[in-house]
């Protein structure tokens, strides 16, 4: 199995690059943000529990997030690999993901960080907001989500770096150019 984490701030291009990777390597894409949005949109019990916290731009608790992720992984026993997007965001989530992968006799081989500055990300999200009108990208929430990333989520990176699983890619540039930088790492 090839299991990858794609890492980066909101608006770094994780979605775009993920689409390319799932096609090229035939991976199952699991985005915890998309899963939470599906639950809130469909008013599931879980959706109702996380709606407020998501609206605030803060992180959902590790317990809830890890349980949802685990369920989604276990629903897909036959896949040739996973691409995790938006997960892990805490060291505890990273450890839980390792435990889950080990229980399946596999592991996370690569964590690919798309490096984009805070300023660039703010510009991009403002543009995406204009185009898509995503509800969670309202300005105040946006600032909060970006803050969460640069103040908290980035602390997951040393965990992977110490284990030589982290690769950092410049996330500013053409889509194809960035995609090639990523596949060069994965194909090495
Ligand atoms: P995203 O689209 O990945 O930015 O996620 C949207 C929102 O879902 C986040 O602002 C969090 O409230 C929640 N969320 C998504 N993934 C996680 C995670 N791994 N841990 C905690 N909360 C998450």
GROMACS .gro file of C-alpha atoms and ligand atoms in nm:
model
  211
    1UNK     CA    1   0.000   0.000   0.000
    2UNK     CA    2   0.106   0.357  -0.061
    3UNK     CA    3  -0.027   0.583   0.213
    4UNK     CA    4   0.035   0.954   0.202
    5UNK     CA    5  -0.057   1.259   0.405
    6UNK     CA    6  -0.088   1.587   0.219
    7UNK     CA    7  -0.025   1.875   0.451
    8UNK     CA    8  -0.058   2.250   0.420
    9UNK     CA    9  -0.264   2.555   0.520
   10UNK     CA   10  -0.618   2.616   0.392
   11UNK     CA   11  -0.585   2.734   0.034
   12UNK     CA   12  -0.245   2.572  -0.028
   13UNK     CA   13  -0.379   2.364  -0.315
   14UNK     CA   14  -0.418   2.036  -0.126
   15UNK     CA   15  -0.747   1.962  -0.302
   16UNK     CA   16  -0.606   2.020  -0.650
   17UNK     CA   17  -0.292   1.816  -0.587
   18UNK     CA   18  -0.489   1.542  -0.412
   19UNK     CA   19  -0.704   1.491  -0.722
   20UNK     CA   20  -0.395   1.430  -0.930
   21UNK     CA   21  -0.243   1.192  -0.679
   22UNK     CA   22  -0.551   0.978  -0.629
   23UNK     CA   23  -0.572   0.930  -1.003
   24UNK     CA   24  -0.204   0.854  -1.060
   25UNK     CA   25  -0.161   0.615  -0.767
   26UNK     CA   26  -0.518   0.490  -0.741
   27UNK     CA   27  -0.561   0.607  -0.383
   28UNK     CA   28  -0.865   0.650  -0.165
   29UNK     CA   29  -0.889   1.019  -0.076
   30UNK     CA   30  -0.995   1.087   0.282
   31UNK     CA   31  -1.045   1.452   0.371
   32UNK     CA   32  -1.167   1.501   0.727
   33UNK     CA   33  -1.283   1.854   0.636
   34UNK     CA   34  -1.501   1.711   0.355
   35UNK     CA   35  -1.635   1.440   0.585
   36UNK     CA   36  -1.726   1.693   0.854
   37UNK     CA   37  -1.889   1.918   0.592
   38UNK     CA   38  -2.092   1.622   0.466
   39UNK     CA   39  -2.212   1.547   0.820
   40UNK     CA   40  -2.308   1.909   0.895
   41UNK     CA   41  -2.481   1.948   0.560
   42UNK     CA   42  -2.684   1.632   0.618
   43UNK     CA   43  -2.763   1.713   0.982
   44UNK     CA   44  -2.633   1.381   1.111
   45UNK     CA   45  -2.583   1.337   1.484
   46UNK     CA   46  -2.212   1.390   1.436
   47UNK     CA   47  -2.278   1.691   1.215
   48UNK     CA   48  -2.487   1.856   1.483
   49UNK     CA   49  -2.215   1.792   1.741
   50UNK     CA   50  -1.940   1.954   1.535
   51UNK     CA   51  -2.127   2.232   1.357
   52UNK     CA   52  -2.059   2.504   1.610
   53UNK     CA   53  -1.691   2.430   1.643
   54UNK     CA   54  -1.648   2.409   1.267
   55UNK     CA   55  -1.828   2.738   1.223
   56UNK     CA   56  -1.585   2.897   1.463
   57UNK     CA   57  -1.288   2.776   1.258
   58UNK     CA   58  -1.143   2.584   1.551
   59UNK     CA   59  -1.046   2.219   1.553
   60UNK     CA   60  -1.290   1.941   1.635
   61UNK     CA   61  -1.173   1.727   1.929
   62UNK     CA   62  -0.926   1.449   1.863
   63UNK     CA   63  -1.166   1.183   1.994
   64UNK     CA   64  -1.440   1.270   1.748
   65UNK     CA   65  -1.202   1.324   1.456
   66UNK     CA   66  -1.003   1.006   1.508
   67UNK     CA   67  -1.319   0.794   1.545
   68UNK     CA   68  -1.463   0.935   1.220
   69UNK     CA   69  -1.135   0.882   1.035
   70UNK     CA   70  -1.100   0.526   1.162
   71UNK     CA   71  -1.449   0.440   1.050
   72UNK     CA   72  -1.383   0.578   0.702
   73UNK     CA   73  -1.056   0.383   0.668
   74UNK     CA   74  -1.220   0.062   0.784
   75UNK     CA   75  -1.497   0.106   0.528
   76UNK     CA   76  -1.234   0.070   0.254
   77UNK     CA   77  -1.039  -0.249   0.321
   78UNK     CA   78  -0.962  -0.325  -0.044
   79UNK     CA   79  -0.795  -0.005  -0.157
   80UNK     CA   80  -0.436   0.013  -0.281
   81UNK     CA   81  -0.358   0.309  -0.057
   82UNK     CA   82  -0.491   0.618   0.118
   83UNK     CA   83  -0.434   0.986   0.073
   84UNK     CA   84  -0.510   1.172   0.395
   85UNK     CA   85  -0.596   1.537   0.355
   86UNK     CA   86  -0.659   1.764   0.655
   87UNK     CA   87  -0.559   1.484   0.891
   88UNK     CA   88  -0.359   1.461   1.114
   89UNK     CA   89  -0.368   1.808   1.267
   90UNK     CA   90  -0.233   1.719   1.611
   91UNK     CA   91   0.045   1.489   1.728
   92UNK     CA   92  -0.215   1.268   1.898
   93UNK     CA   93  -0.395   1.233   1.564
   94UNK     CA   94  -0.063   1.147   1.396
   95UNK     CA   95   0.004   0.878   1.655
   96UNK     CA   96  -0.348   0.739   1.620
   97UNK     CA   97  -0.301   0.725   1.243
   98UNK     CA   98   0.025   0.531   1.284
   99UNK     CA   99  -0.147   0.286   1.518
  100UNK     CA  100  -0.431   0.241   1.271
  101UNK     CA  101  -0.193   0.186   0.978
  102UNK     CA  102   0.015  -0.062   1.179
  103UNK     CA  103  -0.298  -0.256   1.269
  104UNK     CA  104  -0.345  -0.299   0.894
  105UNK     CA  105   0.020  -0.406   0.848
  106UNK     CA  106   0.099  -0.088   0.664
  107UNK     CA  107   0.226   0.262   0.735
  108UNK     CA  108   0.232   0.626   0.625
  109UNK     CA  109   0.529   0.635   0.390
  110UNK     CA  110   0.527   1.003   0.302
  111UNK     CA  111   0.400   1.329   0.443
  112UNK     CA  112   0.407   1.595   0.174
  113UNK     CA  113   0.395   1.951   0.302
  114UNK     CA  114   0.282   2.214   0.052
  115UNK     CA  115   0.465   2.520   0.174
  116UNK     CA  116   0.276   2.845   0.114
  117UNK     CA  117   0.315   3.163   0.319
  118UNK     CA  118   0.037   3.302   0.533
  119UNK     CA  119   0.007   3.608   0.309
  120UNK     CA  120  -0.023   3.404  -0.012
  121UNK     CA  121  -0.283   3.175   0.143
  122UNK     CA  122  -0.496   3.471   0.248
  123UNK     CA  123  -0.489   3.606  -0.106
  124UNK     CA  124  -0.586   3.267  -0.253
  125UNK     CA  125  -0.875   3.205  -0.015
  126UNK     CA  126  -1.019   3.547  -0.085
  127UNK     CA  127  -1.020   3.454  -0.453
  128UNK     CA  128  -1.172   3.109  -0.392
  129UNK     CA  129  -1.442   3.268  -0.181
  130UNK     CA  130  -1.539   3.485  -0.475
  131UNK     CA  131  -1.553   3.185  -0.709
  132UNK     CA  132  -1.712   2.916  -0.489
  133UNK     CA  133  -1.873   3.100  -0.203
  134UNK     CA  134  -1.779   2.825   0.043
  135UNK     CA  135  -1.963   2.905   0.366
  136UNK     CA  136  -1.669   2.826   0.593
  137UNK     CA  137  -1.447   3.074   0.417
  138UNK     CA  138  -1.611   3.382   0.559
  139UNK     CA  139  -1.345   3.632   0.654
  140UNK     CA  140  -1.347   3.594   1.033
  141UNK     CA  141  -1.346   3.216   1.014
  142UNK     CA  142  -1.078   3.228   0.753
  143UNK     CA  143  -0.845   3.419   0.978
  144UNK     CA  144  -0.915   3.169   1.254
  145UNK     CA  145  -0.848   2.867   1.031
  146UNK     CA  146  -0.524   3.014   0.903
  147UNK     CA  147  -0.421   3.096   1.261
  148UNK     CA  148  -0.501   2.740   1.365
  149UNK     CA  149  -0.272   2.612   1.094
  150UNK     CA  150   0.026   2.839   1.151
  151UNK     CA  151   0.002   2.832   1.533
  152UNK     CA  152  -0.109   2.477   1.605
  153UNK     CA  153  -0.128   2.237   1.312
  154UNK     CA  154   0.233   2.297   1.201
  155UNK     CA  155   0.346   2.140   1.528
  156UNK     CA  156   0.268   1.801   1.375
  157UNK     CA  157   0.550   1.843   1.122
  158UNK     CA  158   0.845   1.779   1.358
  159UNK     CA  159   0.685   1.445   1.451
  160UNK     CA  160   0.721   1.330   1.090
  161UNK     CA  161   1.048   1.511   1.030
  162UNK     CA  162   1.220   1.330   1.315
  163UNK     CA  163   1.117   1.005   1.153
  164UNK     CA  164   1.239   1.116   0.808
  165UNK     CA  165   0.894   1.091   0.658
  166UNK     CA  166   0.849   1.460   0.579
  167UNK     CA  167   0.905   1.619   0.237
  168UNK     CA  168   0.844   1.987   0.180
  169UNK     CA  169   0.738   2.112  -0.160
  170UNK     CA  170   0.712   2.475  -0.268
  171UNK     CA  171   0.337   2.526  -0.304
  172UNK     CA  172   0.373   2.842  -0.510
  173UNK     CA  173   0.393   2.778  -0.884
  174UNK     CA  174   0.209   2.606  -1.165
  175UNK     CA  175  -0.018   2.312  -1.084
  176UNK     CA  176   0.180   2.072  -1.307
  177UNK     CA  177   0.515   2.187  -1.173
  178UNK     CA  178   0.404   2.131  -0.814
  179UNK     CA  179   0.252   1.796  -0.906
  180UNK     CA  180   0.582   1.685  -1.059
  181UNK     CA  181   0.773   1.784  -0.746
  182UNK     CA  182   0.537   1.566  -0.544
  183UNK     CA  183   0.548   1.262  -0.772
  184UNK     CA  184   0.929   1.284  -0.789
  185UNK     CA  185   0.931   1.238  -0.411
  186UNK     CA  186   0.681   0.952  -0.415
  187UNK     CA  187   0.853   0.770  -0.703
  188UNK     CA  188   1.203   0.795  -0.556
  189LIG     P1  189  -1.060   2.172   0.628
  189LIG     O1  190  -1.148   2.177   0.509
  189LIG     O2  191  -0.963   2.056   0.623
  189LIG     O3  192  -0.988   2.302   0.654
  189LIG     O4  193  -1.153   2.143   0.755
  189LIG     C1  194  -1.262   2.225   0.788
  189LIG     C2  195  -1.287   2.221   0.938
  189LIG     O5  196  -1.316   2.086   0.979
  189LIG     C3  197  -1.170   2.262   1.024
  189LIG     O6  198  -1.164   2.403   1.040
  189LIG     C4  199  -1.201   2.191   1.156
  189LIG     O7  200  -1.304   2.255   1.228
  189LIG     C5  201  -1.258   2.059   1.106
  189LIG     N1  202  -1.150   1.959   1.086
  189LIG     C6  203  -1.112   1.902   0.968
  189LIG     N2  204  -1.013   1.814   0.985
  189LIG     C7  205  -0.984   1.816   1.118
  189LIG     C8  206  -0.890   1.748   1.200
  189LIG     N3  207  -0.802   1.662   1.147
  189LIG     N4  208  -0.891   1.774   1.333
  189LIG     C9  209  -0.980   1.859   1.387
  189LIG     N5  210  -1.070   1.928   1.316
  189LIG    C10  211  -1.074   1.908   1.182
   0.00000   0.00000   0.00000
